[in-house]
PDB file of C-alpha atoms in Angstrom:
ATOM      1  CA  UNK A   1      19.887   6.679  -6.490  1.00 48.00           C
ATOM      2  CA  UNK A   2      21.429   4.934  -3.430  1.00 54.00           C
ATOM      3  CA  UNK A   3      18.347   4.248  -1.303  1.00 54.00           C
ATOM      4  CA  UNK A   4      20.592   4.133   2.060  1.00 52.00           C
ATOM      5  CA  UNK A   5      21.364   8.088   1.354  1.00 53.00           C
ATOM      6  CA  UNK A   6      17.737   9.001   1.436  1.00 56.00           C
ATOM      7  CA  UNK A   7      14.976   8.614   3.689  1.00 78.00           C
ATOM      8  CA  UNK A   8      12.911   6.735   1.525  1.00 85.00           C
ATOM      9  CA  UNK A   9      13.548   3.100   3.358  1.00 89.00           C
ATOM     10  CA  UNK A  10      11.940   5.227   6.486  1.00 90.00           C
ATOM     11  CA  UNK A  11       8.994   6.239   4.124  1.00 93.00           C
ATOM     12  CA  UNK A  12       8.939   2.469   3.520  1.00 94.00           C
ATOM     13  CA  UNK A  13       9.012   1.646   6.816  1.00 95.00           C
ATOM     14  CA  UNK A  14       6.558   3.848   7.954  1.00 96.00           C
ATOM     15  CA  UNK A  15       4.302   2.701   4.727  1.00 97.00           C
ATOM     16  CA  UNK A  16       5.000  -0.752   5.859  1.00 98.00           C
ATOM     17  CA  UNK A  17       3.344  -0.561   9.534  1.00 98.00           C
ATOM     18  CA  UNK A  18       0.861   1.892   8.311  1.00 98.00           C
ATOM     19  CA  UNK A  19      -0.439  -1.464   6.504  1.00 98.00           C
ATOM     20  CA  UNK A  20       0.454  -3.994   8.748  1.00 98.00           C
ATOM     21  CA  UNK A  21      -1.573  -2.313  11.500  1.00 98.00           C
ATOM     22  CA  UNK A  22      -4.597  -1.333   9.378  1.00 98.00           C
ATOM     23  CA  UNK A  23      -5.304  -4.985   7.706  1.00 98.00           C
ATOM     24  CA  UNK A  24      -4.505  -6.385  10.915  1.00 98.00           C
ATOM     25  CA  UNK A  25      -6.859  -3.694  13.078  1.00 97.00           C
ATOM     26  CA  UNK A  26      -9.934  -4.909   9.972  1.00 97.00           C
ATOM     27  CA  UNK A  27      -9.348  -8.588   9.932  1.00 97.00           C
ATOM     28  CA  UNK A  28      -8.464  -9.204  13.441  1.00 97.00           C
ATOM     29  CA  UNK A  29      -5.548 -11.774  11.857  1.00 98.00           C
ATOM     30  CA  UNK A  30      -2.277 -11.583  12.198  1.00 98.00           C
ATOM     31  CA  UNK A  31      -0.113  -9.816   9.513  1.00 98.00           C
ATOM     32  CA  UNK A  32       3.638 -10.649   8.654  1.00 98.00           C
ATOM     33  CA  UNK A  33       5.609  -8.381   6.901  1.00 98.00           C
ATOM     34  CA  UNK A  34       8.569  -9.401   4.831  1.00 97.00           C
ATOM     35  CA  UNK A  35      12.318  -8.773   6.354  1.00 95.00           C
ATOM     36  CA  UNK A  36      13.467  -7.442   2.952  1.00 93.00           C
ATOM     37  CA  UNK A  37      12.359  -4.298   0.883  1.00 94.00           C
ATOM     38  CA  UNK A  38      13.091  -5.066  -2.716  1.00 95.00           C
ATOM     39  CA  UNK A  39      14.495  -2.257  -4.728  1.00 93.00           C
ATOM     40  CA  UNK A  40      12.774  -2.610  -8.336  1.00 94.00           C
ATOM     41  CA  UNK A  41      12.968  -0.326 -11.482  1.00 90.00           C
ATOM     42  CA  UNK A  42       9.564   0.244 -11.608  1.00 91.00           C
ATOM     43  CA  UNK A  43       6.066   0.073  -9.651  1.00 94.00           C
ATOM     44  CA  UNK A  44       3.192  -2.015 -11.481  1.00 95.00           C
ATOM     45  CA  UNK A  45      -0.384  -3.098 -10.854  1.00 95.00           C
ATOM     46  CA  UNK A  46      -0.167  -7.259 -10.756  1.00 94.00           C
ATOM     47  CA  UNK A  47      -2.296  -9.906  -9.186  1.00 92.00           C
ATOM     48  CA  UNK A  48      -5.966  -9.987  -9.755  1.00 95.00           C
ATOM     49  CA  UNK A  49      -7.213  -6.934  -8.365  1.00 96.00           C
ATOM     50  CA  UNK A  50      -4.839  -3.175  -7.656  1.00 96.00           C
ATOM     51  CA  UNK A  51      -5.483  -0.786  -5.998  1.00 97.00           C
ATOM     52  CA  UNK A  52      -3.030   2.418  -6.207  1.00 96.00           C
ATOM     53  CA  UNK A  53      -3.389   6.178  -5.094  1.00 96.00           C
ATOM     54  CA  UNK A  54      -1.207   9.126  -5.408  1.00 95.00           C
ATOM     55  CA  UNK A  55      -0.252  11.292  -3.224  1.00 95.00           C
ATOM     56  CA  UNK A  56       2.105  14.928  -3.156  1.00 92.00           C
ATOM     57  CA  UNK A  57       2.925  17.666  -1.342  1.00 93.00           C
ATOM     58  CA  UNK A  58       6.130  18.225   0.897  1.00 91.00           C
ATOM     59  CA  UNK A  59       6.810  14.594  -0.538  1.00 91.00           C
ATOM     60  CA  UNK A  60       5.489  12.939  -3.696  1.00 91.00           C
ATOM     61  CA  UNK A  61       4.962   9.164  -4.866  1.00 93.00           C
ATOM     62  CA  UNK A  62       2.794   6.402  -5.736  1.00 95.00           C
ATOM     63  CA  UNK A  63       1.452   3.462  -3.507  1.00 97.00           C
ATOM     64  CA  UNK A  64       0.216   0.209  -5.162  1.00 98.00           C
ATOM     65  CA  UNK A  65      -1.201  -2.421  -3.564  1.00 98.00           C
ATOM     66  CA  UNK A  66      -1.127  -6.056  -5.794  1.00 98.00           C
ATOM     67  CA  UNK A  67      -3.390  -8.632  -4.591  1.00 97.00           C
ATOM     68  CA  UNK A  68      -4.239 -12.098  -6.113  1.00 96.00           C
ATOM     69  CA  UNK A  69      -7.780 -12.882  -5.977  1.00 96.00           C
ATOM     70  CA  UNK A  70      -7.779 -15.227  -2.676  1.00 97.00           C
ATOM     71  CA  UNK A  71      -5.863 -12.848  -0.729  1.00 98.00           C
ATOM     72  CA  UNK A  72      -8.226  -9.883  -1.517  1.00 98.00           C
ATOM     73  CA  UNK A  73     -10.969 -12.537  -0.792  1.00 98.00           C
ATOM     74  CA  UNK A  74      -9.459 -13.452   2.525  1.00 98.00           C
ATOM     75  CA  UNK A  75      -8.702  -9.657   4.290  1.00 98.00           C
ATOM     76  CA  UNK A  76     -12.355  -8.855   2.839  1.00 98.00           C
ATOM     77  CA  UNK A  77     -14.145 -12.075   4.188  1.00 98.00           C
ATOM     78  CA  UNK A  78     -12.451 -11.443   7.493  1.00 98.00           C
ATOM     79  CA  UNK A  79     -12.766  -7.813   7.925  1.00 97.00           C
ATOM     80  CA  UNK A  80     -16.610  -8.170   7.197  1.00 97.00           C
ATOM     81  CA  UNK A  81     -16.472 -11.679   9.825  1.00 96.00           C
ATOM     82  CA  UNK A  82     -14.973  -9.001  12.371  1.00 96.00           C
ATOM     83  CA  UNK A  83     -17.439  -6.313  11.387  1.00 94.00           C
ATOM     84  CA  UNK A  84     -20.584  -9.174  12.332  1.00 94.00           C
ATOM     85  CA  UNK A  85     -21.771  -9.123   9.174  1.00 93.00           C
ATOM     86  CA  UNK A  86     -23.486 -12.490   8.766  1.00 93.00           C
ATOM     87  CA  UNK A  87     -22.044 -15.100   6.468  1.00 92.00           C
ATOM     88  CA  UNK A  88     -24.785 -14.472   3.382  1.00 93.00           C
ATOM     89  CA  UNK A  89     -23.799 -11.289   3.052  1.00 94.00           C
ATOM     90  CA  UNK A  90     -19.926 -12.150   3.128  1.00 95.00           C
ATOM     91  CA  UNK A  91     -18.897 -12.184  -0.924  1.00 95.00           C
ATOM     92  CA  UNK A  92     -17.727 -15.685  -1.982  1.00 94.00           C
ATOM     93  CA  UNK A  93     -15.622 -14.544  -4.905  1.00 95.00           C
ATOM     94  CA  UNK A  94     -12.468 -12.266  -5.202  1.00 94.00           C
ATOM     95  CA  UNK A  95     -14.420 -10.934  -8.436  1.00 92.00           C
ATOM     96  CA  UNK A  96     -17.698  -9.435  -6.342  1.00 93.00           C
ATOM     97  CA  UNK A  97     -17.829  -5.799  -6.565  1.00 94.00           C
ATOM     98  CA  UNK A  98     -18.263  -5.585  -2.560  1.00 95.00           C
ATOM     99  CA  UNK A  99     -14.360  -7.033  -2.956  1.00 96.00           C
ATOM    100  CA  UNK A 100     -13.068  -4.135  -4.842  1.00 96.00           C
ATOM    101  CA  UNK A 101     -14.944  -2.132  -2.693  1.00 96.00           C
ATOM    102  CA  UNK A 102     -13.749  -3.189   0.587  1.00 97.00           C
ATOM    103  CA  UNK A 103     -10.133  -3.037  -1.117  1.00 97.00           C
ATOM    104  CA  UNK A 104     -10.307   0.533  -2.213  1.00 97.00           C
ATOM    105  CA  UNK A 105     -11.467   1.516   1.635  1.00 97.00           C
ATOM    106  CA  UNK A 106      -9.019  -0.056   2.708  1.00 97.00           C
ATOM    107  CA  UNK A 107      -6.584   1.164   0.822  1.00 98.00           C
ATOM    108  CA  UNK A 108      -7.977   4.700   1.260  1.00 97.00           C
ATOM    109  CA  UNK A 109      -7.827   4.162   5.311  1.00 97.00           C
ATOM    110  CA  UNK A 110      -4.037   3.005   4.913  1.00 98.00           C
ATOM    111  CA  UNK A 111      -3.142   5.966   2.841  1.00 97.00           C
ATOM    112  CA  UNK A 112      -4.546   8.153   5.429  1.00 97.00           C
ATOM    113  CA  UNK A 113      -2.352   6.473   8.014  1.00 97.00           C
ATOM    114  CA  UNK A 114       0.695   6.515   6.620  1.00 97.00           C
ATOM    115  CA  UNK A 115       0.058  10.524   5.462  1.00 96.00           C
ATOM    116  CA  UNK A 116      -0.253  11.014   9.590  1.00 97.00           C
ATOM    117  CA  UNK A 117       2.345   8.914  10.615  1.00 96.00           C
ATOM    118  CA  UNK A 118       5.053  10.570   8.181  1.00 94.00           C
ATOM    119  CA  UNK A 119       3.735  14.001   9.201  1.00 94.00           C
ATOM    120  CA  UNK A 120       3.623  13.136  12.800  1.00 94.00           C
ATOM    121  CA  UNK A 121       7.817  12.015  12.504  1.00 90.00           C
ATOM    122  CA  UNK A 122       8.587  14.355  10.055  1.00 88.00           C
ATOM    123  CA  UNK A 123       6.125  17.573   9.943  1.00 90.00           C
ATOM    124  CA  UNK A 124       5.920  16.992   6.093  1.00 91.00           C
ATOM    125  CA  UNK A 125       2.319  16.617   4.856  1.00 94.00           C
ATOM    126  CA  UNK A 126       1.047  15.336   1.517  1.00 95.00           C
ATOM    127  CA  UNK A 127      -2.530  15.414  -0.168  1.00 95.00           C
ATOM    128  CA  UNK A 128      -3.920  12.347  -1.413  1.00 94.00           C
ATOM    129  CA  UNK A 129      -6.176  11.618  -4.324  1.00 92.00           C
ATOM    130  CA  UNK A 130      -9.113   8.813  -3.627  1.00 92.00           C
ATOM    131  CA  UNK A 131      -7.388   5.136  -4.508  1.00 94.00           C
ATOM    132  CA  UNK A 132      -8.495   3.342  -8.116  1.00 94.00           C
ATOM    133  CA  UNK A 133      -9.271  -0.227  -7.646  1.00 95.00           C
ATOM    134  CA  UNK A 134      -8.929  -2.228 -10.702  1.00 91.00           C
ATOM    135  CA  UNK A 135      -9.124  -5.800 -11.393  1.00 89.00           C
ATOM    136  CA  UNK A 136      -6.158  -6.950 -13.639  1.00 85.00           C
ATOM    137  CA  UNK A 137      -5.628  -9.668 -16.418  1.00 84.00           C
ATOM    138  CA  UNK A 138      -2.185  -7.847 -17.417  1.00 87.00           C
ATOM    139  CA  UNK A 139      -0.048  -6.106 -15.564  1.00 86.00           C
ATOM    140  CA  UNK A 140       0.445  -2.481 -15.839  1.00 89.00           C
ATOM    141  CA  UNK A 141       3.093  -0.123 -15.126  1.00 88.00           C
ATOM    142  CA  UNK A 142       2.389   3.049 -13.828  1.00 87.00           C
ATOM    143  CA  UNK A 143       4.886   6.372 -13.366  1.00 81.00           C
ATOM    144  CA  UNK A 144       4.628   9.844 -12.272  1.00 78.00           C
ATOM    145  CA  UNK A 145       6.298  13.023 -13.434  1.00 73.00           C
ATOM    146  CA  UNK A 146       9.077  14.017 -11.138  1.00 65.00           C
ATOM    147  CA  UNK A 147      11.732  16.349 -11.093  1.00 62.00           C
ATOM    148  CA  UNK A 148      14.558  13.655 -12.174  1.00 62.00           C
ATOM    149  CA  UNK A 149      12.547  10.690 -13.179  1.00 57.00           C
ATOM    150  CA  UNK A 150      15.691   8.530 -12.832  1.00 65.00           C
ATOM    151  CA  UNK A 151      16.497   9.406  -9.629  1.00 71.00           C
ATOM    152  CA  UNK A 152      12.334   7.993  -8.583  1.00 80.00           C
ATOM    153  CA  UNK A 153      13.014   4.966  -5.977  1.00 90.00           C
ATOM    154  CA  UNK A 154      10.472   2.284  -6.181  1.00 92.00           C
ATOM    155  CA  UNK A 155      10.239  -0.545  -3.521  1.00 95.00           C
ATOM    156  CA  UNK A 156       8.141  -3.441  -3.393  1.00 98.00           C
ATOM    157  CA  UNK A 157       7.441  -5.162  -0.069  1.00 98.00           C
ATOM    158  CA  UNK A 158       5.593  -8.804   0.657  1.00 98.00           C
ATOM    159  CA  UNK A 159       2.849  -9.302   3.032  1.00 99.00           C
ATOM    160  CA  UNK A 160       1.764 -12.227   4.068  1.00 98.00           C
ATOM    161  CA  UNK A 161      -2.144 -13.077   5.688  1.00 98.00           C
ATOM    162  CA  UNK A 162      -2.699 -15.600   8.322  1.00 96.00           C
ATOM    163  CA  UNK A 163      -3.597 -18.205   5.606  1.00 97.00           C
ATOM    164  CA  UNK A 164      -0.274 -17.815   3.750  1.00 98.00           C
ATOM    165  CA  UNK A 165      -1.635 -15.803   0.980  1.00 98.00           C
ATOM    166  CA  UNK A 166       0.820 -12.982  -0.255  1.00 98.00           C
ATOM    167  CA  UNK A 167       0.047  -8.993  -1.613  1.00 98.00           C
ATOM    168  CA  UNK A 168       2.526  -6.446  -2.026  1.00 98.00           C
ATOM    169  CA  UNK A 169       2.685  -2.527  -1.251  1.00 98.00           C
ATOM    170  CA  UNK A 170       5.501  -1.066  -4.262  1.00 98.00           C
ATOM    171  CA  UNK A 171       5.772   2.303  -3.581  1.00 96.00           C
ATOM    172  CA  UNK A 172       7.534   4.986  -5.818  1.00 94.00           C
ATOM    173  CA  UNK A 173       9.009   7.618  -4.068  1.00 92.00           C
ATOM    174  CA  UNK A 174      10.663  10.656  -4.954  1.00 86.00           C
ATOM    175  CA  UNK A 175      13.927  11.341  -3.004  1.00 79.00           C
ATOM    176  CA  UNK A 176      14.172  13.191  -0.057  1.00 75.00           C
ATOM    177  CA  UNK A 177      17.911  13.729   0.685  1.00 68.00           C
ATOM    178  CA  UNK A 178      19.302  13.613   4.334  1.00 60.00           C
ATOM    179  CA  UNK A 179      17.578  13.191   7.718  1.00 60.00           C
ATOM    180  CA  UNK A 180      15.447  15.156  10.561  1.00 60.00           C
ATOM    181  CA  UNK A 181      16.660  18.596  10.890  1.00 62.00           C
ATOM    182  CA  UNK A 182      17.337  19.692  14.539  1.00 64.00           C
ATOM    183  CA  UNK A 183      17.499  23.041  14.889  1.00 64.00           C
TER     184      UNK A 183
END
């Protein structure tokens, strides 16, 4: 599927922000978003710790988000900092439970963003399941059943924190033809 003949780089792009301004609204740091959203053949859970939820409805898909351990160590440490919690009860390592925790609420709170956002622009609405966080030796793919599982368009976009660290938001979308109707 040609992604410029569907609306899924506007999902994206809504997706995108709907992150951007989340982490950066928790850790109080600056978040860059990458230029580029890479078309890839498939979405996968990567890094040290995943955290993925599905959502369908008027439009149906997938959203991973890949973090290596530092990175999920870094939005956590700071979004705790920012909370005032005091620095002993601020996890040291990406591999604490209160990690994955913060990461699935997080996760959970950006889903719920981008939901409102893309039924605020286009009236479409979409239930949401509560986000898995797993932490991750191997990576593994994940897929959903869709009406024409070749025609699913999966996109991966980079993230970078205000320490340089990198995660990644690949999203799996399936199609939605054409743009806002104006009646």
């Amino acid at each position: 599927m040609n992604l410029a003949k569907t609306s899924t780089l506007d999902f994206v792009k809504i997706f995108s922000r709907a992150v951007r301004d989340l982490v950066q609204g928790s850790t109080g740091k600056p978040i860059n978003v990458s230029k580029t959203a890479m078309q890839i053949t498939g979405i996968q859970i990567t890094g040290a710790i995943g955290a993925f939820v599905t959502f369908s409805g008027d439009y149906s898909g997938i959203m991973v988000l890949n973090f290596e351990g530092e990175t999920a160590l870094e939005l956590v440490q700071d979004s705790l900092t920012r909370m005032g919690l005091s620095k002993e009860d601020i996890p040291t390592h990406y591999g604490n439970d209160e990690v994955r925790n913060n990461i699935g609420e997080m996760t959970n709170q950006i889903i719920g963003k981008c939901r409102t956002m893309v039924q605020d622009i286009y009236d479409l609405s979409a239930r949401a399941n509560i986000p898995a966080v797993v932490p991750i030796t191997v990576p593994v793919a994940l897929s959903m059943v869709a009406k024409e599982p070749r025609d699913l368009e999966c996109v991966r976009v980079s993230f970078t924190t205000a320490k340089r660290n990198k995660f990644y938001m690949e999203l799996a979308l399936e199609p939605i033809l054409g743009s806002p109707m104006e009646l």
